[in-house]
């Protein structure tokens, strides 16, 4: 049984910290009996929890006290610790990453009392480049060297089968039943697309970027033969990958939380010798999570290029990219008055009811975009503009699947749609009435202008909530 109780009190429990910041607070101790402490330690660090094996790290650890406490004694110890630079706080489907202040009293011949306090960390920069995974450009469907290697292995394998069959026909048949289908599958998957496409060059021009940046890549090939395709596409994907267990009990879990498909060319017939080149350039949303690699807990971003060939194996190539912070510090606007930050109301105007004709939605979106990393400031800004109606230029991202019962803002028989403002790319949730369903569906990925009223802020996904009005 523990002989003392520990509790942690942070000076600023609601603050969002950046890597390298100092976090301060007080560690309280209440002794239940006379106790000797070999070391009262407090540390800052992070750890994962979820389906994957636990990963952890410590930024700084200090010893606050060594000595004895008497029964009933209460003591408080101040501390100041450095916040870890990486990884970011993250709450996903299979993976969660949290930052903590941990305290521990080392008590001889007894269980060590412990206490933890969680806080939020959003990094300004990515991990040390020496430790980060490097995204590199990948070219070619399959090189001539690899083809030669495969052919060499096939010769060796079939030679082995021949010898085995001569020595033991039954063993030769069993080995052939295993080896031949494997080589057949590999040939169908890798060699047959090359027979039509020739050498394919796929290059990622932006191997590292920040949320809100644009992804750029290049795809080029010169068909060897005339053939028909269903489509050529590029799909940006965000995936959680975690591993639980070890050895024979090792299991990999995957969850795709984001997809954005771009069709580069639709159904068509490609002519032999007619070179095809595609330059990809499309935005990544401004509110997506960062890439990280934490032992058995990874968050990966990839672009999968695909040439969809009817009645033939498709050509595919996956390019990995890193999504990291842009190095800019968290903005903390000097003013705490929402209407002042938004441009203010004129003299004689009620600050609690700013007039919509004195501010445009682009200005509103700009202020929210600049303050997006400061939750308190965002709440103040949103409170100031809630109820205001604007003309809004948006790009539709995807329709959500939840019903109106799960979100009170959804119209009866209406839709909740993820979108983003044109400039800046502020993430939005649009509540679209049933009457406008055809209009926003036909907009596709083109600019869609609507008229809507601001109704709140989605804290979980960091999106401005707008109720679209029927004109």
CSV table of C-alpha atoms in Angstrom, one decimal:
chain,number,residue,atom,x,y,z
A,1,UNK,CA,0.0,0.0,0.0
A,2,UNK,CA,1.3,3.5,-0.9
A,3,UNK,CA,2.5,5.6,2.0
A,4,UNK,CA,1.9,8.9,0.2
A,5,UNK,CA,-0.4,10.4,-2.5
A,6,UNK,CA,0.8,12.6,-5.4
A,7,UNK,CA,-1.1,15.1,-7.4
A,8,UNK,CA,0.0,17.4,-10.2
A,9,UNK,CA,-1.4,20.9,-10.8
A,10,UNK,CA,-0.4,22.7,-14.0
A,11,UNK,CA,-0.2,26.5,-14.1
A,12,UNK,CA,-1.9,26.6,-17.5
A,13,UNK,CA,-3.8,23.3,-18.0
A,14,UNK,CA,-5.7,24.5,-21.1
A,15,UNK,CA,-2.7,25.9,-22.9
A,16,UNK,CA,-1.5,24.4,-26.2
A,17,UNK,CA,2.3,24.0,-26.0
A,18,UNK,CA,4.9,23.9,-28.7
A,19,UNK,CA,8.0,21.8,-28.7
A,20,UNK,CA,10.7,23.4,-26.6
A,21,UNK,CA,8.3,25.4,-24.5
A,22,UNK,CA,8.6,25.3,-20.7
A,23,UNK,CA,5.7,23.8,-18.8
A,24,UNK,CA,5.3,24.8,-15.1
A,25,UNK,CA,3.3,23.6,-12.2
A,26,UNK,CA,3.2,22.2,-8.7
A,27,UNK,CA,3.6,18.6,-7.4
A,28,UNK,CA,1.6,18.1,-4.2
A,29,UNK,CA,2.5,15.3,-1.7
A,30,UNK,CA,0.3,14.1,1.1
A,31,UNK,CA,2.1,11.5,3.4
A,32,UNK,CA,-0.2,8.8,4.9
A,33,UNK,CA,2.6,7.6,7.2
A,34,UNK,CA,6.2,8.2,8.0
A,35,UNK,CA,8.0,7.5,4.8
A,36,UNK,CA,11.5,7.8,3.4
A,37,UNK,CA,11.7,9.0,-0.2
A,38,UNK,CA,14.8,8.0,-2.2
A,39,UNK,CA,13.8,10.4,-4.9
A,40,UNK,CA,10.7,12.5,-5.9
A,41,UNK,CA,11.0,12.6,-9.7
A,42,UNK,CA,8.9,14.6,-12.2
A,43,UNK,CA,9.3,14.3,-16.0
A,44,UNK,CA,7.8,15.5,-19.2
A,45,UNK,CA,7.3,13.2,-22.1
A,46,UNK,CA,4.9,11.4,-24.4
A,47,UNK,CA,3.5,7.9,-25.0
A,48,UNK,CA,1.1,6.1,-27.3
A,49,UNK,CA,-2.0,4.2,-26.5
A,50,UNK,CA,-4.5,2.3,-28.7
A,51,UNK,CA,-4.2,-0.9,-30.6
A,52,UNK,CA,-0.5,-0.7,-31.3
A,53,UNK,CA,2.4,-1.6,-28.9
A,54,UNK,CA,3.2,1.2,-26.6
A,55,UNK,CA,5.9,3.7,-27.6
A,56,UNK,CA,7.2,6.4,-25.3
A,57,UNK,CA,9.8,9.1,-24.9
A,58,UNK,CA,11.0,11.5,-22.2
A,59,UNK,CA,12.0,15.1,-22.8
A,60,UNK,CA,13.3,16.1,-19.4
A,61,UNK,CA,13.4,14.6,-15.9
A,62,UNK,CA,14.3,16.2,-12.6
A,63,UNK,CA,14.5,15.2,-8.9
A,64,UNK,CA,12.6,17.6,-6.7
A,65,UNK,CA,13.2,16.0,-3.2
A,66,UNK,CA,15.2,13.3,-1.4
A,67,UNK,CA,14.4,12.8,2.3
A,68,UNK,CA,11.7,11.9,4.8
A,69,UNK,CA,8.0,12.9,5.3
A,70,UNK,CA,6.0,12.3,8.5
A,71,UNK,CA,2.4,11.1,8.7
A,72,UNK,CA,-0.1,13.8,7.7
A,73,UNK,CA,2.6,16.1,6.2
A,74,UNK,CA,1.6,18.0,3.1
A,75,UNK,CA,4.3,19.4,0.8
A,76,UNK,CA,4.2,21.2,-2.5
A,77,UNK,CA,7.1,21.4,-5.0
A,78,UNK,CA,7.4,23.7,-8.0
A,79,UNK,CA,8.7,22.4,-11.3
A,80,UNK,CA,9.6,23.6,-14.7
A,81,UNK,CA,10.2,21.2,-17.6
A,82,UNK,CA,10.9,21.3,-21.3
A,83,UNK,CA,8.2,20.0,-23.7
A,84,UNK,CA,9.2,17.4,-26.2
A,85,UNK,CA,9.7,18.7,-29.8
A,86,UNK,CA,8.0,15.6,-31.3
A,87,UNK,CA,5.6,13.8,-31.8
A,88,UNK,CA,2.4,15.9,-31.9
A,89,UNK,CA,-0.6,15.2,-29.7
A,90,UNK,CA,-2.9,13.0,-31.8
A,91,UNK,CA,-6.2,11.2,-31.3
A,92,UNK,CA,-7.2,8.8,-34.1
A,93,UNK,CA,-9.0,5.5,-34.7
A,94,UNK,CA,-6.2,3.0,-33.8
A,95,UNK,CA,-3.5,5.3,-32.6
A,96,UNK,CA,-3.4,8.0,-29.8
A,97,UNK,CA,-0.4,10.1,-28.9
A,98,UNK,CA,-0.5,12.1,-25.7
A,99,UNK,CA,2.0,14.3,-23.8
A,100,UNK,CA,2.2,14.0,-20.0
A,101,UNK,CA,3.8,15.3,-16.9
A,102,UNK,CA,4.6,12.2,-14.8
A,103,UNK,CA,5.6,12.1,-11.2
A,104,UNK,CA,7.0,9.2,-9.1
A,105,UNK,CA,8.1,8.9,-5.5
A,106,UNK,CA,10.7,6.1,-5.0
A,107,UNK,CA,9.7,4.4,-1.7
A,108,UNK,CA,11.9,1.5,-0.4
A,109,UNK,CA,10.0,-1.8,0.1
A,110,UNK,CA,6.7,-0.4,-1.2
A,111,UNK,CA,4.9,0.4,-4.4
A,112,UNK,CA,6.1,3.7,-5.8
A,113,UNK,CA,3.2,6.3,-5.8
A,114,UNK,CA,2.7,7.9,-9.2
A,115,UNK,CA,0.7,10.6,-10.8
A,116,UNK,CA,0.2,11.9,-14.4
A,117,UNK,CA,-1.3,15.0,-16.0
A,118,UNK,CA,-2.0,15.3,-19.7
A,119,UNK,CA,-1.4,18.4,-21.9
A,120,UNK,CA,-1.7,19.2,-25.6
A,121,UNK,CA,1.4,19.7,-27.8
A,122,UNK,CA,1.4,21.0,-31.3
A,123,UNK,CA,4.9,21.1,-32.9
A,124,UNK,CA,6.3,24.0,-34.8
A,125,UNK,CA,8.8,21.9,-36.7
A,126,UNK,CA,9.1,18.3,-37.7
A,127,UNK,CA,11.4,15.6,-36.2
A,128,UNK,CA,15.1,15.7,-36.5
A,129,UNK,CA,15.9,15.0,-40.2
A,130,UNK,CA,18.4,12.4,-39.1
A,131,UNK,CA,15.7,10.5,-37.5
A,132,UNK,CA,12.9,11.2,-40.0
A,133,UNK,CA,11.9,8.9,-42.8
A,134,UNK,CA,13.0,10.3,-46.2
A,135,UNK,CA,10.5,10.3,-49.0
A,136,UNK,CA,12.2,9.8,-52.3
A,137,UNK,CA,11.2,9.9,-55.9
A,138,UNK,CA,10.5,6.5,-57.5
A,139,UNK,CA,10.7,5.9,-61.2
A,140,UNK,CA,10.0,3.1,-63.5
A,141,UNK,CA,7.4,0.3,-63.3
A,142,UNK,CA,10.2,-2.3,-63.1
A,143,UNK,CA,13.8,-1.9,-64.3
A,144,UNK,CA,15.6,-4.1,-66.7
A,145,UNK,CA,18.0,-5.2,-63.9
A,146,UNK,CA,15.0,-6.5,-61.9
A,147,UNK,CA,13.6,-8.2,-65.0
A,148,UNK,CA,17.0,-10.0,-65.5
A,149,UNK,CA,17.0,-11.0,-61.8
A,150,UNK,CA,13.5,-12.4,-62.0
A,151,UNK,CA,14.4,-14.4,-65.2
A,152,UNK,CA,17.5,-15.7,-63.5
A,153,UNK,CA,15.5,-16.8,-60.5
A,154,UNK,CA,13.0,-18.5,-62.7
A,155,UNK,CA,15.8,-20.4,-64.4
A,156,UNK,CA,17.1,-21.5,-61.1
A,157,UNK,CA,13.7,-22.4,-59.8
A,158,UNK,CA,12.7,-24.5,-62.8
A,159,UNK,CA,16.1,-26.2,-62.7
A,160,UNK,CA,15.5,-27.1,-59.1
A,161,UNK,CA,12.0,-28.4,-60.0
A,162,UNK,CA,13.5,-30.6,-62.8
A,163,UNK,CA,16.1,-32.1,-60.5
A,164,UNK,CA,13.6,-32.6,-57.7
A,165,UNK,CA,11.1,-34.3,-60.1
A,166,UNK,CA,13.8,-36.7,-61.3
A,167,UNK,CA,14.9,-37.6,-57.8
A,168,UNK,CA,11.4,-37.7,-56.3
A,169,UNK,CA,8.5,-37.1,-58.7
A,170,UNK,CA,5.9,-36.5,-55.9
A,171,UNK,CA,8.1,-33.9,-54.2
A,172,UNK,CA,8.7,-32.3,-57.6
A,173,UNK,CA,4.9,-32.0,-58.2
A,174,UNK,CA,4.4,-30.4,-54.7
A,175,UNK,CA,7.2,-27.9,-55.2
A,176,UNK,CA,5.9,-27.1,-58.7
A,177,UNK,CA,2.4,-26.5,-57.4
A,178,UNK,CA,3.9,-23.9,-55.0
A,179,UNK,CA,6.6,-22.2,-57.1
A,180,UNK,CA,4.9,-22.0,-60.5
A,181,UNK,CA,1.8,-20.0,-59.3
A,182,UNK,CA,4.0,-17.6,-57.4
A,183,UNK,CA,6.0,-16.8,-60.4
A,184,UNK,CA,2.8,-16.6,-62.5
A,185,UNK,CA,1.3,-14.1,-60.0
A,186,UNK,CA,4.4,-11.9,-60.0
A,187,UNK,CA,4.6,-11.9,-63.8
A,188,UNK,CA,0.9,-10.9,-64.1
A,189,UNK,CA,1.3,-8.2,-61.5
A,190,UNK,CA,4.6,-6.6,-62.6
A,191,UNK,CA,5.6,-7.7,-66.1
A,192,UNK,CA,2.3,-7.6,-68.0
A,193,UNK,CA,1.6,-3.9,-67.4
A,194,UNK,CA,5.2,-3.1,-68.6
A,195,UNK,CA,4.5,-5.1,-71.8
A,196,UNK,CA,1.9,-2.5,-72.6
A,197,UNK,CA,3.1,0.7,-71.0
A,198,UNK,CA,6.9,0.4,-71.3
A,199,UNK,CA,9.0,2.2,-68.7
A,200,UNK,CA,6.9,4.4,-66.4
A,201,UNK,CA,8.5,7.4,-64.7
A,202,UNK,CA,6.7,8.5,-61.5
A,203,UNK,CA,8.3,11.3,-59.5
A,204,UNK,CA,7.2,13.1,-56.3
A,205,UNK,CA,8.2,16.7,-56.6
A,206,UNK,CA,7.1,17.6,-53.0
A,207,UNK,CA,8.4,14.8,-50.8
A,208,UNK,CA,7.8,17.0,-47.7
A,209,UNK,CA,5.0,19.5,-47.2
A,210,UNK,CA,2.8,21.1,-44.6
A,211,UNK,CA,-1.0,21.0,-44.3
A,212,UNK,CA,-2.5,23.5,-46.7
A,213,UNK,CA,0.4,23.1,-49.2
A,214,UNK,CA,0.0,21.7,-52.7
A,215,UNK,CA,1.1,18.2,-53.7
A,216,UNK,CA,3.0,18.1,-56.9
A,217,UNK,CA,4.1,15.0,-58.8
A,218,UNK,CA,4.9,13.9,-62.4
A,219,UNK,CA,3.9,10.8,-64.3
A,220,UNK,CA,5.2,9.9,-67.8
A,221,UNK,CA,5.3,6.9,-70.0
A,222,UNK,CA,5.3,6.0,-73.7
A,223,UNK,CA,3.1,3.0,-74.6
A,224,UNK,CA,4.6,0.2,-76.5
A,225,UNK,CA,1.3,-0.9,-78.0
A,226,UNK,CA,-2.2,0.4,-78.7
A,227,UNK,CA,-4.6,-0.4,-75.9
A,228,UNK,CA,-7.7,1.0,-74.1
A,229,UNK,CA,-7.7,2.2,-70.5
A,230,UNK,CA,-10.5,2.8,-68.0
A,231,UNK,CA,-8.7,5.7,-66.3
A,232,UNK,CA,-5.4,7.1,-65.0
A,233,UNK,CA,-5.7,8.4,-61.5
A,234,UNK,CA,-3.8,9.7,-58.4
A,235,UNK,CA,-5.2,9.1,-54.9
A,236,UNK,CA,-3.8,10.9,-51.8
A,237,UNK,CA,-4.3,8.6,-48.8
A,238,UNK,CA,-3.8,9.0,-45.1
A,239,UNK,CA,-3.4,5.8,-43.1
A,240,UNK,CA,-2.8,4.7,-39.5
A,241,UNK,CA,-0.7,1.6,-39.3
A,242,UNK,CA,0.0,0.0,-36.0
A,243,UNK,CA,1.4,-3.3,-34.8
A,244,UNK,CA,0.3,-5.2,-31.7
A,245,UNK,CA,2.0,-8.3,-30.2
A,246,UNK,CA,5.3,-9.8,-31.3
A,247,UNK,CA,6.7,-13.0,-32.9
A,248,UNK,CA,3.9,-15.3,-34.1
A,249,UNK,CA,1.3,-13.1,-32.4
A,250,UNK,CA,2.4,-10.0,-34.3
A,251,UNK,CA,-0.7,-8.3,-35.9
A,252,UNK,CA,-0.8,-5.3,-38.2
A,253,UNK,CA,-3.8,-3.0,-38.0
A,254,UNK,CA,-4.6,-0.4,-40.7
A,255,UNK,CA,-7.2,2.4,-40.9
A,256,UNK,CA,-7.5,4.8,-43.8
A,257,UNK,CA,-8.9,8.0,-42.5
A,258,UNK,CA,-8.5,10.2,-45.6
A,259,UNK,CA,-8.7,9.7,-49.3
A,260,UNK,CA,-8.8,12.2,-52.2
A,261,UNK,CA,-8.9,10.8,-55.7
A,262,UNK,CA,-8.0,12.8,-58.8
A,263,UNK,CA,-8.6,11.5,-62.2
A,264,UNK,CA,-5.9,12.4,-64.7
A,265,UNK,CA,-7.5,10.9,-67.7
A,266,UNK,CA,-10.8,9.1,-68.3
A,267,UNK,CA,-11.6,6.2,-70.6
A,268,UNK,CA,-9.5,6.4,-73.7
A,269,UNK,CA,-7.4,4.6,-76.2
A,270,UNK,CA,-3.6,5.0,-76.0
A,271,UNK,CA,-1.6,4.8,-79.2
A,272,UNK,CA,1.8,3.1,-79.5
A,273,UNK,CA,4.6,5.6,-79.3
A,274,UNK,CA,2.3,8.5,-78.2
A,275,UNK,CA,4.1,9.8,-75.0
A,276,UNK,CA,1.8,10.7,-72.1
A,277,UNK,CA,2.8,13.1,-69.4
A,278,UNK,CA,0.8,14.3,-66.4
A,279,UNK,CA,1.8,17.0,-63.9
A,280,UNK,CA,-0.1,16.6,-60.7
A,281,UNK,CA,-0.9,19.7,-58.6
A,282,UNK,CA,-3.6,19.7,-56.0
A,283,UNK,CA,-4.0,20.9,-52.4
A,284,UNK,CA,-3.8,18.9,-49.2
A,285,UNK,CA,-6.4,20.1,-46.7
A,286,UNK,CA,-5.2,22.5,-44.0
A,287,UNK,CA,-6.4,20.4,-41.0
A,288,UNK,CA,-4.8,17.0,-41.7
A,289,UNK,CA,-2.6,15.3,-39.1
A,290,UNK,CA,1.2,15.1,-39.5
A,291,UNK,CA,3.1,12.1,-40.5
A,292,UNK,CA,4.9,10.2,-37.8
A,293,UNK,CA,6.9,7.0,-37.2
A,294,UNK,CA,6.8,5.9,-33.6
A,295,UNK,CA,8.1,2.3,-33.6
A,296,UNK,CA,4.9,0.2,-34.0
A,297,UNK,CA,2.6,3.3,-34.4
A,298,UNK,CA,2.8,5.1,-37.8
A,299,UNK,CA,0.8,7.7,-39.6
A,300,UNK,CA,1.5,7.5,-43.3
A,301,UNK,CA,0.7,9.7,-46.3
A,302,UNK,CA,1.0,8.2,-49.8
A,303,UNK,CA,0.0,9.0,-53.4
A,304,UNK,CA,-1.1,5.9,-55.3
A,305,UNK,CA,-0.8,6.3,-59.1
A,306,UNK,CA,-2.9,3.8,-61.1
A,307,UNK,CA,-3.4,3.0,-64.8
A,308,UNK,CA,-6.6,1.0,-64.9
A,309,UNK,CA,-6.5,-1.4,-67.8
A,310,UNK,CA,-9.6,-3.4,-68.6
A,311,UNK,CA,-9.1,-7.2,-68.6
A,312,UNK,CA,-5.4,-6.7,-67.7
A,313,UNK,CA,-3.4,-6.3,-64.5
A,314,UNK,CA,-3.4,-2.6,-63.5
A,315,UNK,CA,-0.1,-0.6,-63.2
A,316,UNK,CA,0.2,0.9,-59.8
A,317,UNK,CA,3.0,2.9,-58.0
A,318,UNK,CA,2.8,4.2,-54.4
A,319,UNK,CA,4.8,7.3,-53.5
A,320,UNK,CA,5.3,8.2,-49.9
A,321,UNK,CA,5.3,11.8,-48.7
A,322,UNK,CA,5.9,13.5,-45.3
A,323,UNK,CA,3.4,15.9,-43.9
A,324,UNK,CA,5.2,18.1,-41.3
A,325,UNK,CA,4.7,21.5,-39.7
A,326,UNK,CA,5.8,24.5,-41.7
A,327,UNK,CA,8.1,25.9,-39.0
A,328,UNK,CA,5.9,28.9,-38.3
A,329,UNK,CA,5.1,29.5,-34.6
A,330,UNK,CA,1.6,29.3,-33.2
A,331,UNK,CA,-0.1,32.6,-33.8
A,332,UNK,CA,-1.4,34.3,-30.7
A,333,UNK,CA,-3.1,37.6,-31.8
A,334,UNK,CA,-2.4,40.5,-29.4
A,335,UNK,CA,-6.1,41.4,-29.1
A,336,UNK,CA,-8.6,39.3,-27.2
A,337,UNK,CA,-11.6,41.2,-28.5
A,338,UNK,CA,-13.2,39.1,-31.3
A,339,UNK,CA,-14.8,42.0,-33.1
A,340,UNK,CA,-11.5,44.0,-33.0
A,341,UNK,CA,-9.6,41.0,-34.4
A,342,UNK,CA,-12.1,40.7,-37.2
A,343,UNK,CA,-11.7,44.3,-38.3
A,344,UNK,CA,-14.1,45.8,-35.7
A,345,UNK,CA,-17.5,47.4,-35.8
A,346,UNK,CA,-18.0,51.0,-36.4
A,347,UNK,CA,-18.8,53.5,-33.7
A,348,UNK,CA,-22.3,53.1,-32.4
A,349,UNK,CA,-22.4,49.4,-33.4
A,350,UNK,CA,-23.2,46.8,-30.8
A,351,UNK,CA,-20.1,44.7,-30.4
A,352,UNK,CA,-22.2,41.7,-29.5
A,353,UNK,CA,-24.0,41.9,-32.8
A,354,UNK,CA,-21.5,42.9,-35.5
A,355,UNK,CA,-23.0,43.9,-38.8
A,356,UNK,CA,-22.2,41.5,-41.7
A,357,UNK,CA,-21.9,44.3,-44.2
A,358,UNK,CA,-18.7,45.5,-42.5
A,359,UNK,CA,-16.8,42.3,-42.9
A,360,UNK,CA,-16.6,39.8,-45.8
A,361,UNK,CA,-16.4,36.1,-45.4
A,362,UNK,CA,-12.9,36.1,-46.9
A,363,UNK,CA,-11.8,38.4,-44.0
A,364,UNK,CA,-13.5,36.2,-41.5
A,365,UNK,CA,-11.8,33.1,-42.9
A,366,UNK,CA,-8.4,34.8,-42.9
A,367,UNK,CA,-8.6,35.7,-39.2
A,368,UNK,CA,-9.8,32.2,-38.3
A,369,UNK,CA,-7.1,30.7,-40.5
A,370,UNK,CA,-4.4,32.7,-38.8
A,371,UNK,CA,-5.7,31.8,-35.3
A,372,UNK,CA,-6.5,28.2,-36.1
A,373,UNK,CA,-3.8,26.8,-33.7
A,374,UNK,CA,-5.1,28.9,-30.7
A,375,UNK,CA,-8.4,27.2,-29.5
A,376,UNK,CA,-9.3,30.1,-27.2
A,377,UNK,CA,-8.9,32.7,-29.8
A,378,UNK,CA,-10.9,30.7,-32.4
A,379,UNK,CA,-13.7,30.4,-29.9
A,380,UNK,CA,-13.8,34.1,-29.4
A,381,UNK,CA,-13.7,34.8,-33.1
A,382,UNK,CA,-16.5,32.3,-33.9
A,383,UNK,CA,-18.6,33.6,-31.1
A,384,UNK,CA,-18.3,37.1,-32.6
A,385,UNK,CA,-19.5,36.0,-36.1
A,386,UNK,CA,-22.1,33.3,-35.2
A,387,UNK,CA,-25.4,34.2,-36.8
A,388,UNK,CA,-23.8,36.3,-39.6
A,389,UNK,CA,-24.7,35.4,-43.2
A,390,UNK,CA,-22.2,35.6,-46.1
A,391,UNK,CA,-21.7,34.7,-49.7
A,392,UNK,CA,-19.1,31.9,-49.6
A,393,UNK,CA,-16.8,30.5,-52.3
A,394,UNK,CA,-16.1,26.8,-51.5
A,395,UNK,CA,-14.6,23.6,-52.9
A,396,UNK,CA,-16.5,20.5,-52.0
A,397,UNK,CA,-14.4,17.6,-50.4
A,398,UNK,CA,-16.8,14.9,-49.4
A,399,UNK,CA,-20.3,14.2,-48.0
A,400,UNK,CA,-20.4,12.9,-44.4
A,401,UNK,CA,-22.5,9.8,-43.5
A,402,UNK,CA,-23.9,10.7,-40.2
A,403,UNK,CA,-27.5,11.6,-39.8
A,404,UNK,CA,-29.3,14.7,-38.4
A,405,UNK,CA,-29.8,13.1,-35.0
A,406,UNK,CA,-26.0,13.1,-34.5
A,407,UNK,CA,-25.7,16.8,-35.4
A,408,UNK,CA,-28.5,19.3,-34.6
A,409,UNK,CA,-27.5,21.6,-37.4
A,410,UNK,CA,-28.3,19.1,-40.2
A,411,UNK,CA,-31.5,19.8,-42.1
A,412,UNK,CA,-34.2,17.2,-42.2
A,413,UNK,CA,-33.4,15.1,-45.3
A,414,UNK,CA,-30.4,17.3,-45.7
A,415,UNK,CA,-26.6,16.6,-45.8
A,416,UNK,CA,-23.5,17.5,-43.9
A,417,UNK,CA,-20.6,18.2,-46.3
A,418,UNK,CA,-16.9,18.7,-45.7
A,419,UNK,CA,-15.6,21.6,-47.8
A,420,UNK,CA,-12.9,24.3,-47.7
A,421,UNK,CA,-12.9,28.0,-48.5
A,422,UNK,CA,-11.2,29.1,-51.7
A,423,UNK,CA,-8.6,31.4,-50.1
A,424,UNK,CA,-7.5,30.9,-47.4
A,425,UNK,CA,-8.2,27.1,-47.4
A,426,UNK,CA,-10.2,27.2,-44.1
A,427,UNK,CA,-11.9,23.8,-43.5
A,428,UNK,CA,-15.7,24.0,-43.4
A,429,UNK,CA,-18.7,21.9,-42.5
A,430,UNK,CA,-21.6,22.8,-44.8
A,431,UNK,CA,-25.1,21.9,-43.8
A,432,UNK,CA,-26.9,21.6,-47.1
A,433,UNK,CA,-30.7,21.4,-47.5
A,434,UNK,CA,-32.2,18.7,-49.6
A,435,UNK,CA,-33.3,21.3,-52.2
A,436,UNK,CA,-29.6,22.1,-53.1
A,437,UNK,CA,-28.4,18.5,-53.3
A,438,UNK,CA,-28.3,18.4,-57.1
A,439,UNK,CA,-26.5,21.8,-57.2
A,440,UNK,CA,-23.6,20.8,-54.9
A,441,UNK,CA,-23.3,17.3,-56.4
A,442,UNK,CA,-22.9,18.8,-59.9
A,443,UNK,CA,-20.2,21.2,-58.6
A,444,UNK,CA,-17.8,18.3,-58.3
A,445,UNK,CA,-14.4,19.7,-57.7
A,446,UNK,CA,-15.2,23.1,-59.2
A,447,UNK,CA,-15.7,26.2,-57.2
A,448,UNK,CA,-19.2,26.3,-55.6
A,449,UNK,CA,-20.7,29.6,-54.4
A,450,UNK,CA,-23.4,29.4,-51.7
A,451,UNK,CA,-25.0,31.7,-49.1
A,452,UNK,CA,-24.8,30.5,-45.6
A,453,UNK,CA,-25.0,31.4,-41.9
A,454,UNK,CA,-22.2,30.7,-39.4
A,455,UNK,CA,-23.6,28.4,-36.7
A,456,UNK,CA,-20.5,27.3,-34.7
A,457,UNK,CA,-17.2,25.5,-34.7
A,458,UNK,CA,-16.4,21.8,-35.0
A,459,UNK,CA,-13.7,21.4,-32.3
A,460,UNK,CA,-13.0,17.8,-33.1
A,461,UNK,CA,-12.2,18.4,-36.8
A,462,UNK,CA,-11.3,22.1,-36.5
A,463,UNK,CA,-13.9,23.2,-39.1
A,464,UNK,CA,-16.2,26.3,-39.2
A,465,UNK,CA,-19.9,25.2,-39.3
A,466,UNK,CA,-22.1,26.9,-41.9
A,467,UNK,CA,-25.8,26.4,-42.5
A,468,UNK,CA,-26.4,26.8,-46.3
A,469,UNK,CA,-29.5,28.8,-47.2
A,470,UNK,CA,-31.8,28.3,-50.1
A,471,UNK,CA,-31.7,31.4,-52.3
